[in-house]
PDB file of C-alpha atoms in Angstrom:
ATOM      1  CA  ASP A 218     -20.006  13.878  -2.424  1.00  0.00           C
ATOM      2  CA  SER A 219     -19.939  10.943  -0.136  1.00  0.00           C
ATOM      3  CA  GLY A 220     -22.168  12.388   2.594  1.00  0.00           C
ATOM      4  CA  VAL A 221     -19.328  12.019   5.054  1.00  0.00           C
ATOM      5  CA  THR A 222     -18.260  15.277   6.720  1.00  0.00           C
ATOM      6  CA  GLN A 223     -14.814  15.653   8.367  1.00  0.00           C
ATOM      7  CA  THR A 224     -13.634  18.769  10.205  1.00  0.00           C
ATOM      8  CA  PRO A 225     -11.100  20.386  10.201  1.00  0.00           C
ATOM      9  CA  LYS A 226      -9.692  19.840   6.783  1.00  0.00           C
ATOM     10  CA  HIS A 227      -6.266  20.991   7.592  1.00  0.00           C
ATOM     11  CA  LEU A 228      -4.535  21.312  10.967  1.00  0.00           C
ATOM     12  CA  ILE A 229      -1.000  22.380  11.997  1.00  0.00           C
ATOM     13  CA  THR A 230       0.154  21.919  15.576  1.00  0.00           C
ATOM     14  CA  ALA A 231       3.371  21.291  17.515  1.00  0.00           C
ATOM     15  CA  THR A 232       4.582  18.333  19.141  1.00  0.00           C
ATOM     16  CA  GLY A 233       3.123  17.531  22.485  1.00  0.00           C
ATOM     17  CA  GLN A 234      -0.238  19.037  21.706  1.00  0.00           C
ATOM     18  CA  ARG A 235      -3.647  17.580  21.515  1.00  0.00           C
ATOM     19  CA  VAL A 236      -6.216  17.763  18.796  1.00  0.00           C
ATOM     20  CA  THR A 237      -9.603  16.555  18.055  1.00  0.00           C
ATOM     21  CA  LEU A 238     -10.964  15.533  14.570  1.00  0.00           C
ATOM     22  CA  ARG A 239     -14.699  15.205  14.033  1.00  0.00           C
ATOM     23  CA  CYS A 240     -16.652  13.139  11.588  1.00  0.00           C
ATOM     24  CA  SER A 241     -20.370  13.333  10.728  1.00  0.00           C
ATOM     25  CA  PRO A 242     -21.304   9.931   8.904  1.00  0.00           C
ATOM     26  CA  ARG A 243     -23.941   9.795   6.078  1.00  0.00           C
ATOM     27  CA  SER A 244     -27.394  10.220   7.334  1.00  0.00           C
ATOM     28  CA  GLY A 245     -28.680   6.786   8.525  1.00  0.00           C
ATOM     29  CA  ASP A 246     -25.225   5.248   8.831  1.00  0.00           C
ATOM     30  CA  LEU A 247     -24.604   3.621  12.096  1.00  0.00           C
ATOM     31  CA  SER A 248     -21.015   2.618  11.949  1.00  0.00           C
ATOM     32  CA  VAL A 249     -18.146   5.072  11.745  1.00  0.00           C
ATOM     33  CA  TYR A 250     -14.556   3.983  11.039  1.00  0.00           C
ATOM     34  CA  TRP A 251     -11.250   5.951  11.523  1.00  0.00           C
ATOM     35  CA  TYR A 252      -8.202   5.201   9.266  1.00  0.00           C
ATOM     36  CA  GLN A 253      -4.884   6.798   9.088  1.00  0.00           C
ATOM     37  CA  GLN A 254      -2.908   7.322   5.882  1.00  0.00           C
ATOM     38  CA  SER A 255       0.726   8.012   5.760  1.00  0.00           C
ATOM     39  CA  LEU A 256       3.430   7.762   3.200  1.00  0.00           C
ATOM     40  CA  ASP A 257       5.325   4.923   5.029  1.00  0.00           C
ATOM     41  CA  GLN A 258       2.440   3.078   6.533  1.00  0.00           C
ATOM     42  CA  GLY A 259      -0.140   3.310   4.025  1.00  0.00           C
ATOM     43  CA  LEU A 260      -3.737   3.087   5.105  1.00  0.00           C
ATOM     44  CA  GLN A 261      -4.117   1.807   8.711  1.00  0.00           C
ATOM     45  CA  PHE A 262      -7.402   0.913  10.310  1.00  0.00           C
ATOM     46  CA  LEU A 263      -7.687   2.481  13.687  1.00  0.00           C
ATOM     47  CA  ILE A 264     -10.997   2.044  15.226  1.00  0.00           C
ATOM     48  CA  GLN A 265     -14.806   1.281  14.522  1.00  0.00           C
ATOM     49  CA  TYR A 266     -17.870   2.348  16.294  1.00  0.00           C
ATOM     50  CA  TYR A 267     -21.280   1.010  15.812  1.00  0.00           C
ATOM     51  CA  ASN A 268     -24.198   2.898  17.235  1.00  0.00           C
ATOM     52  CA  GLY A 269     -22.262   4.325  19.992  1.00  0.00           C
ATOM     53  CA  GLU A 270     -20.107   1.306  20.928  1.00  0.00           C
ATOM     54  CA  GLU A 271     -16.766   0.312  20.013  1.00  0.00           C
ATOM     55  CA  ARG A 272     -16.895  -2.572  17.662  1.00  0.00           C
ATOM     56  CA  ALA A 273     -13.329  -3.208  16.484  1.00  0.00           C
ATOM     57  CA  LYS A 274      -9.897  -1.843  16.960  1.00  0.00           C
ATOM     58  CA  GLY A 275      -6.844  -1.866  14.787  1.00  0.00           C
ATOM     59  CA  ASN A 276      -3.638  -0.190  15.024  1.00  0.00           C
ATOM     60  CA  ILE A 277      -4.523   2.619  17.361  1.00  0.00           C
ATOM     61  CA  LEU A 278      -1.889   4.037  19.647  1.00  0.00           C
ATOM     62  CA  GLU A 279      -2.748   4.448  23.300  1.00  0.00           C
ATOM     63  CA  ARG A 280      -2.333   8.298  22.812  1.00  0.00           C
ATOM     64  CA  PHE A 281      -5.325   8.306  20.462  1.00  0.00           C
ATOM     65  CA  SER A 282      -8.853   7.779  21.650  1.00  0.00           C
ATOM     66  CA  ALA A 283     -12.303   8.051  19.887  1.00  0.00           C
ATOM     67  CA  GLN A 284     -15.971   8.026  20.710  1.00  0.00           C
ATOM     68  CA  GLN A 285     -19.267   8.162  18.865  1.00  0.00           C
ATOM     69  CA  PHE A 286     -21.925  10.137  20.273  1.00  0.00           C
ATOM     70  CA  PRO A 287     -25.616   9.665  20.528  1.00  0.00           C
ATOM     71  CA  ASP A 288     -26.274  11.634  17.379  1.00  0.00           C
ATOM     72  CA  LEU A 289     -23.863   9.314  15.567  1.00  0.00           C
ATOM     73  CA  HIS A 290     -20.962  11.921  15.053  1.00  0.00           C
ATOM     74  CA  SER A 291     -17.566  10.681  16.012  1.00  0.00           C
ATOM     75  CA  GLU A 292     -14.480  12.439  17.237  1.00  0.00           C
ATOM     76  CA  LEU A 293     -10.927  11.160  17.288  1.00  0.00           C
ATOM     77  CA  ASN A 294      -8.603  12.562  19.876  1.00  0.00           C
ATOM     78  CA  LEU A 295      -4.754  12.628  19.384  1.00  0.00           C
ATOM     79  CA  SER A 296      -2.764  13.620  22.247  1.00  0.00           C
ATOM     80  CA  SER A 297       0.903  14.014  23.057  1.00  0.00           C
ATOM     81  CA  LEU A 298       1.559  14.345  19.281  1.00  0.00           C
ATOM     82  CA  GLU A 299       4.698  13.356  17.723  1.00  0.00           C
ATOM     83  CA  LEU A 300       6.160  14.278  14.338  1.00  0.00           C
ATOM     84  CA  GLY A 301       5.270  10.797  13.267  1.00  0.00           C
ATOM     85  CA  ASP A 302       1.574  11.407  13.679  1.00  0.00           C
ATOM     86  CA  SER A 303       1.563  13.714  10.645  1.00  0.00           C
ATOM     87  CA  ALA A 304      -0.850  12.087   8.258  1.00  0.00           C
ATOM     88  CA  LEU A 305      -4.185  12.173   6.524  1.00  0.00           C
ATOM     89  CA  TYR A 306      -6.987  10.868   8.986  1.00  0.00           C
ATOM     90  CA  PHE A 307     -10.094   9.561   7.283  1.00  0.00           C
ATOM     91  CA  CYS A 308     -13.527   8.675   8.622  1.00  0.00           C
ATOM     92  CA  ALA A 309     -15.686   6.634   6.788  1.00  0.00           C
ATOM     93  CA  SER A 310     -19.332   5.224   7.508  1.00  0.00           C
ATOM     94  CA  SER A 311     -21.661   2.324   6.602  1.00  0.00           C
ATOM     95  CA  VAL A 312     -25.058   1.390   7.468  1.00  0.00           C
ATOM     96  CA  ALA A 313     -24.246  -1.995   8.934  1.00  0.00           C
ATOM     97  CA  GLY A 314     -21.839  -3.346  11.474  1.00  0.00           C
ATOM     98  CA  GLN A 315     -20.881  -6.213   9.639  1.00  0.00           C
ATOM     99  CA  ASN A 316     -18.431  -6.717   6.666  1.00  0.00           C
ATOM    100  CA  THR A 317     -21.051  -6.757   3.918  1.00  0.00           C
ATOM    101  CA  GLY A 318     -20.634  -3.655   1.902  1.00  0.00           C
ATOM    102  CA  GLU A 319     -18.759  -0.542   0.870  1.00  0.00           C
ATOM    103  CA  LEU A 320     -17.526   2.199   3.102  1.00  0.00           C
ATOM    104  CA  PHE A 321     -18.193   5.949   2.398  1.00  0.00           C
ATOM    105  CA  PHE A 322     -15.181   8.041   3.163  1.00  0.00           C
ATOM    106  CA  GLY A 323     -14.885  11.679   3.987  1.00  0.00           C
ATOM    107  CA  GLU A 324     -12.419  14.006   2.386  1.00  0.00           C
ATOM    108  CA  GLY A 325      -9.992  13.520   5.274  1.00  0.00           C
ATOM    109  CA  SER A 326      -8.308  15.869   7.893  1.00  0.00           C
ATOM    110  CA  ARG A 327      -4.615  16.359   7.147  1.00  0.00           C
ATOM    111  CA  LEU A 328      -2.504  16.833  10.316  1.00  0.00           C
ATOM    112  CA  THR A 329       0.907  18.371  10.303  1.00  0.00           C
ATOM    113  CA  VAL A 330       2.725  18.163  13.438  1.00  0.00           C
ATOM    114  CA  LEU A 331       5.852  20.496  13.722  1.00  0.00           C
TER     115      LEU A 331
ATOM    116  CA  SER B 174       0.118  -5.655   8.594  1.00  0.00           C
ATOM    117  CA  GLN B 175      -1.756  -5.335   5.303  1.00  0.00           C
ATOM    118  CA  GLN B 176      -4.011  -8.259   4.046  1.00  0.00           C
ATOM    119  CA  GLY B 177      -3.981  -6.964   0.331  1.00  0.00           C
ATOM    120  CA  GLU B 178      -0.945  -6.283  -1.786  1.00  0.00           C
ATOM    121  CA  GLU B 179      -1.374  -4.598  -5.152  1.00  0.00           C
ATOM    122  CA  ASP B 180       0.790  -5.028  -8.158  1.00  0.00           C
ATOM    123  CA  PRO B 181       2.394  -3.035  -9.884  1.00  0.00           C
ATOM    124  CA  GLN B 182       2.966  -0.106  -7.418  1.00  0.00           C
ATOM    125  CA  ALA B 183       3.051   2.249 -10.344  1.00  0.00           C
ATOM    126  CA  LEU B 184       1.708   2.120 -13.766  1.00  0.00           C
ATOM    127  CA  SER B 185       1.924   4.713 -16.450  1.00  0.00           C
ATOM    128  CA  ILE B 186      -0.219   4.261 -19.796  1.00  0.00           C
ATOM    129  CA  GLN B 187      -1.404   6.393 -22.743  1.00  0.00           C
ATOM    130  CA  GLU B 188      -5.219   7.435 -23.058  1.00  0.00           C
ATOM    131  CA  GLY B 189      -7.101   4.668 -24.596  1.00  0.00           C
ATOM    132  CA  GLU B 190      -5.061   1.814 -23.410  1.00  0.00           C
ATOM    133  CA  ASN B 191      -6.147  -0.724 -20.835  1.00  0.00           C
ATOM    134  CA  ALA B 192      -4.848  -0.883 -17.359  1.00  0.00           C
ATOM    135  CA  THR B 193      -4.621  -3.919 -15.262  1.00  0.00           C
ATOM    136  CA  MET B 194      -4.017  -3.956 -11.547  1.00  0.00           C
ATOM    137  CA  ASN B 195      -3.614  -7.075  -9.447  1.00  0.00           C
ATOM    138  CA  CYS B 196      -4.190  -7.625  -5.763  1.00  0.00           C
ATOM    139  CA  SER B 197      -3.267 -10.550  -3.720  1.00  0.00           C
ATOM    140  CA  TYR B 198      -4.531 -11.351  -0.087  1.00  0.00           C
ATOM    141  CA  LYS B 199      -3.852 -13.714   2.589  1.00  0.00           C
ATOM    142  CA  THR B 200      -6.861 -15.052   4.386  1.00  0.00           C
ATOM    143  CA  SER B 201     -10.237 -16.383   3.334  1.00  0.00           C
ATOM    144  CA  ILE B 202     -12.757 -13.550   2.538  1.00  0.00           C
ATOM    145  CA  ASN B 203     -16.386 -13.167   2.016  1.00  0.00           C
ATOM    146  CA  ASN B 204     -16.005 -10.194  -0.368  1.00  0.00           C
ATOM    147  CA  LEU B 205     -13.267  -7.922  -2.020  1.00  0.00           C
ATOM    148  CA  GLN B 206     -13.511  -4.286  -2.828  1.00  0.00           C
ATOM    149  CA  TRP B 207     -11.813  -1.878  -4.946  1.00  0.00           C
ATOM    150  CA  TYR B 208     -11.331   1.819  -4.209  1.00  0.00           C
ATOM    151  CA  ARG B 209     -10.158   4.812  -6.016  1.00  0.00           C
ATOM    152  CA  GLN B 210      -8.256   7.835  -4.529  1.00  0.00           C
ATOM    153  CA  ASN B 211      -7.491  10.983  -6.197  1.00  0.00           C
ATOM    154  CA  SER B 212      -4.312  12.650  -4.833  1.00  0.00           C
ATOM    155  CA  GLY B 213      -5.055  13.916  -1.398  1.00  0.00           C
ATOM    156  CA  ARG B 214      -8.840  13.081  -1.490  1.00  0.00           C
ATOM    157  CA  GLY B 215     -10.946  10.568   0.030  1.00  0.00           C
ATOM    158  CA  LEU B 216     -11.306   7.123  -1.229  1.00  0.00           C
ATOM    159  CA  VAL B 217     -14.249   6.196  -3.427  1.00  0.00           C
ATOM    160  CA  HIS B 218     -15.740   2.716  -3.680  1.00  0.00           C
ATOM    161  CA  LEU B 219     -15.753   1.398  -7.164  1.00  0.00           C
ATOM    162  CA  ILE B 220     -16.934  -2.247  -7.028  1.00  0.00           C
ATOM    163  CA  LEU B 221     -17.384  -5.074  -4.688  1.00  0.00           C
ATOM    164  CA  ILE B 222     -17.161  -8.807  -5.767  1.00  0.00           C
ATOM    165  CA  ARG B 223     -18.232 -11.485  -3.399  1.00  0.00           C
ATOM    166  CA  SER B 224     -16.463 -14.791  -2.799  1.00  0.00           C
ATOM    167  CA  ASN B 225     -18.825 -16.780  -4.957  1.00  0.00           C
ATOM    168  CA  GLU B 226     -18.482 -14.561  -7.832  1.00  0.00           C
ATOM    169  CA  ARG B 227     -15.603 -14.876 -10.349  1.00  0.00           C
ATOM    170  CA  GLU B 228     -16.048 -11.785 -12.410  1.00  0.00           C
ATOM    171  CA  LYS B 229     -18.118  -8.468 -12.297  1.00  0.00           C
ATOM    172  CA  HIS B 230     -18.511  -5.554 -14.451  1.00  0.00           C
ATOM    173  CA  SER B 231     -19.335  -1.881 -13.829  1.00  0.00           C
ATOM    174  CA  GLY B 232     -18.931   0.517 -16.893  1.00  0.00           C
ATOM    175  CA  ARG B 233     -15.427   0.230 -18.079  1.00  0.00           C
ATOM    176  CA  LEU B 234     -14.281  -1.722 -15.010  1.00  0.00           C
ATOM    177  CA  ARG B 235     -13.946  -5.469 -14.929  1.00  0.00           C
ATOM    178  CA  VAL B 236     -12.879  -7.196 -11.718  1.00  0.00           C
ATOM    179  CA  THR B 237     -12.177 -10.900 -11.429  1.00  0.00           C
ATOM    180  CA  LEU B 238     -11.744 -12.991  -8.152  1.00  0.00           C
ATOM    181  CA  ASP B 239      -9.768 -16.270  -7.911  1.00  0.00           C
ATOM    182  CA  THR B 240     -10.205 -17.545  -4.418  1.00  0.00           C
ATOM    183  CA  SER B 241      -7.953 -20.482  -4.997  1.00  0.00           C
ATOM    184  CA  LYS B 242      -5.023 -18.180  -5.604  1.00  0.00           C
ATOM    185  CA  LYS B 243      -6.297 -15.436  -3.224  1.00  0.00           C
ATOM    186  CA  SER B 244      -6.083 -12.823  -5.989  1.00  0.00           C
ATOM    187  CA  SER B 245      -8.067 -10.188  -7.700  1.00  0.00           C
ATOM    188  CA  SER B 246      -7.515  -8.018 -10.658  1.00  0.00           C
ATOM    189  CA  LEU B 247      -8.989  -4.579 -11.623  1.00  0.00           C
ATOM    190  CA  LEU B 248      -9.086  -3.771 -15.511  1.00  0.00           C
ATOM    191  CA  ILE B 249      -9.820  -0.557 -16.553  1.00  0.00           C
ATOM    192  CA  THR B 250     -10.597  -0.550 -20.362  1.00  0.00           C
ATOM    193  CA  ALA B 251     -10.183   2.612 -22.716  1.00  0.00           C
ATOM    194  CA  SER B 252      -8.630   4.713 -20.008  1.00  0.00           C
ATOM    195  CA  ARG B 253      -9.006   8.292 -19.813  1.00  0.00           C
ATOM    196  CA  ALA B 254      -6.757  10.976 -18.163  1.00  0.00           C
ATOM    197  CA  ALA B 255      -9.370  11.405 -15.526  1.00  0.00           C
ATOM    198  CA  ASP B 256      -8.716   7.744 -14.502  1.00  0.00           C
ATOM    199  CA  THR B 257      -5.368   9.099 -12.850  1.00  0.00           C
ATOM    200  CA  ALA B 258      -5.512   8.062  -9.435  1.00  0.00           C
ATOM    201  CA  SER B 259      -4.444   5.573  -7.024  1.00  0.00           C
ATOM    202  CA  TYR B 260      -6.383   2.322  -6.780  1.00  0.00           C
ATOM    203  CA  PHE B 261      -6.717   0.148  -3.623  1.00  0.00           C
ATOM    204  CA  CYS B 262      -8.057  -3.287  -2.991  1.00  0.00           C
ATOM    205  CA  ALA B 263      -9.543  -3.850   0.362  1.00  0.00           C
ATOM    206  CA  THR B 264     -10.721  -7.088   2.103  1.00  0.00           C
ATOM    207  CA  PRO B 265     -12.715  -7.467   5.260  1.00  0.00           C
ATOM    208  CA  VAL B 266     -10.581  -9.187   8.010  1.00  0.00           C
ATOM    209  CA  GLY B 267     -12.014 -11.409  10.900  1.00  0.00           C
ATOM    210  CA  ASN B 268     -15.365 -11.117  12.486  1.00  0.00           C
ATOM    211  CA  ALA B 269     -14.912  -7.538  13.493  1.00  0.00           C
ATOM    212  CA  GLY B 270     -17.556  -5.863  11.504  1.00  0.00           C
ATOM    213  CA  ASN B 271     -16.453  -3.908   8.530  1.00  0.00           C
ATOM    214  CA  MET B 272     -12.814  -3.846   9.229  1.00  0.00           C
ATOM    215  CA  LEU B 273     -11.537  -3.398   5.826  1.00  0.00           C
ATOM    216  CA  THR B 274      -7.683  -3.739   5.367  1.00  0.00           C
ATOM    217  CA  PHE B 275      -6.382  -1.936   2.382  1.00  0.00           C
ATOM    218  CA  GLY B 276      -3.381  -2.785   0.288  1.00  0.00           C
ATOM    219  CA  GLY B 277      -0.513  -0.301  -0.600  1.00  0.00           C
ATOM    220  CA  GLY B 278      -2.213   0.637  -3.737  1.00  0.00           C
ATOM    221  CA  THR B 279      -1.442   1.149  -7.514  1.00  0.00           C
ATOM    222  CA  ARG B 280      -0.741   4.543  -8.722  1.00  0.00           C
ATOM    223  CA  LEU B 281      -2.126   4.904 -12.068  1.00  0.00           C
ATOM    224  CA  MET B 282      -1.151   7.632 -14.442  1.00  0.00           C
ATOM    225  CA  VAL B 283      -2.902   8.030 -17.712  1.00  0.00           C
ATOM    226  CA  LYS B 284      -1.293  10.309 -20.257  1.00  0.00           C
ATOM    227  CA  PRO B 285      -3.407  12.329 -22.656  1.00  0.00           C
TER     228      PRO B 285
END
């Protein structure tokens, strides 16, 4: 158990809909990262937050947004969903904001868009 | 785009054999990490090697790093069926915090 909690574990929805994925980092970790894993794109970095502020942005679509709240949990919002958004979405956390150490991953949220 | 690329994409061996996976990357790094992922599960950190290290061991794992060739290898000795998983190398990119980029992974199957 990594200590990172993601909900929901599975989600099935229709095209055009909006979903919210939630992540609770390990106790004490200030950084939260979101990754998307699909068969054709592999693991893609989406966005990082550190202590409530956006720290780095990767291949995140404009239809997607995220935030980190004062209690350090984070939410990833996916809107106007398309079939191609079907993927595993992972949250990871780390203590620091710099690239000095390992990331702790949650078990992921599997999104299926029909 | 992916910073690291693993080779081979898939590897099938018998229990007790050694498994070697390679990773190549493109830009200068200060560390390289290896992660393991069981099917459909979250990634688990295995080992981190810093740019000033050439070799590192952890249990049955041995990682090497050659910064001149921009490559790393992960060796799993005396493999077990439970080692069946995908293995990814990851490198931090730029100055943007822990923005790790992952390679495509090596799918390892260890047959009992």
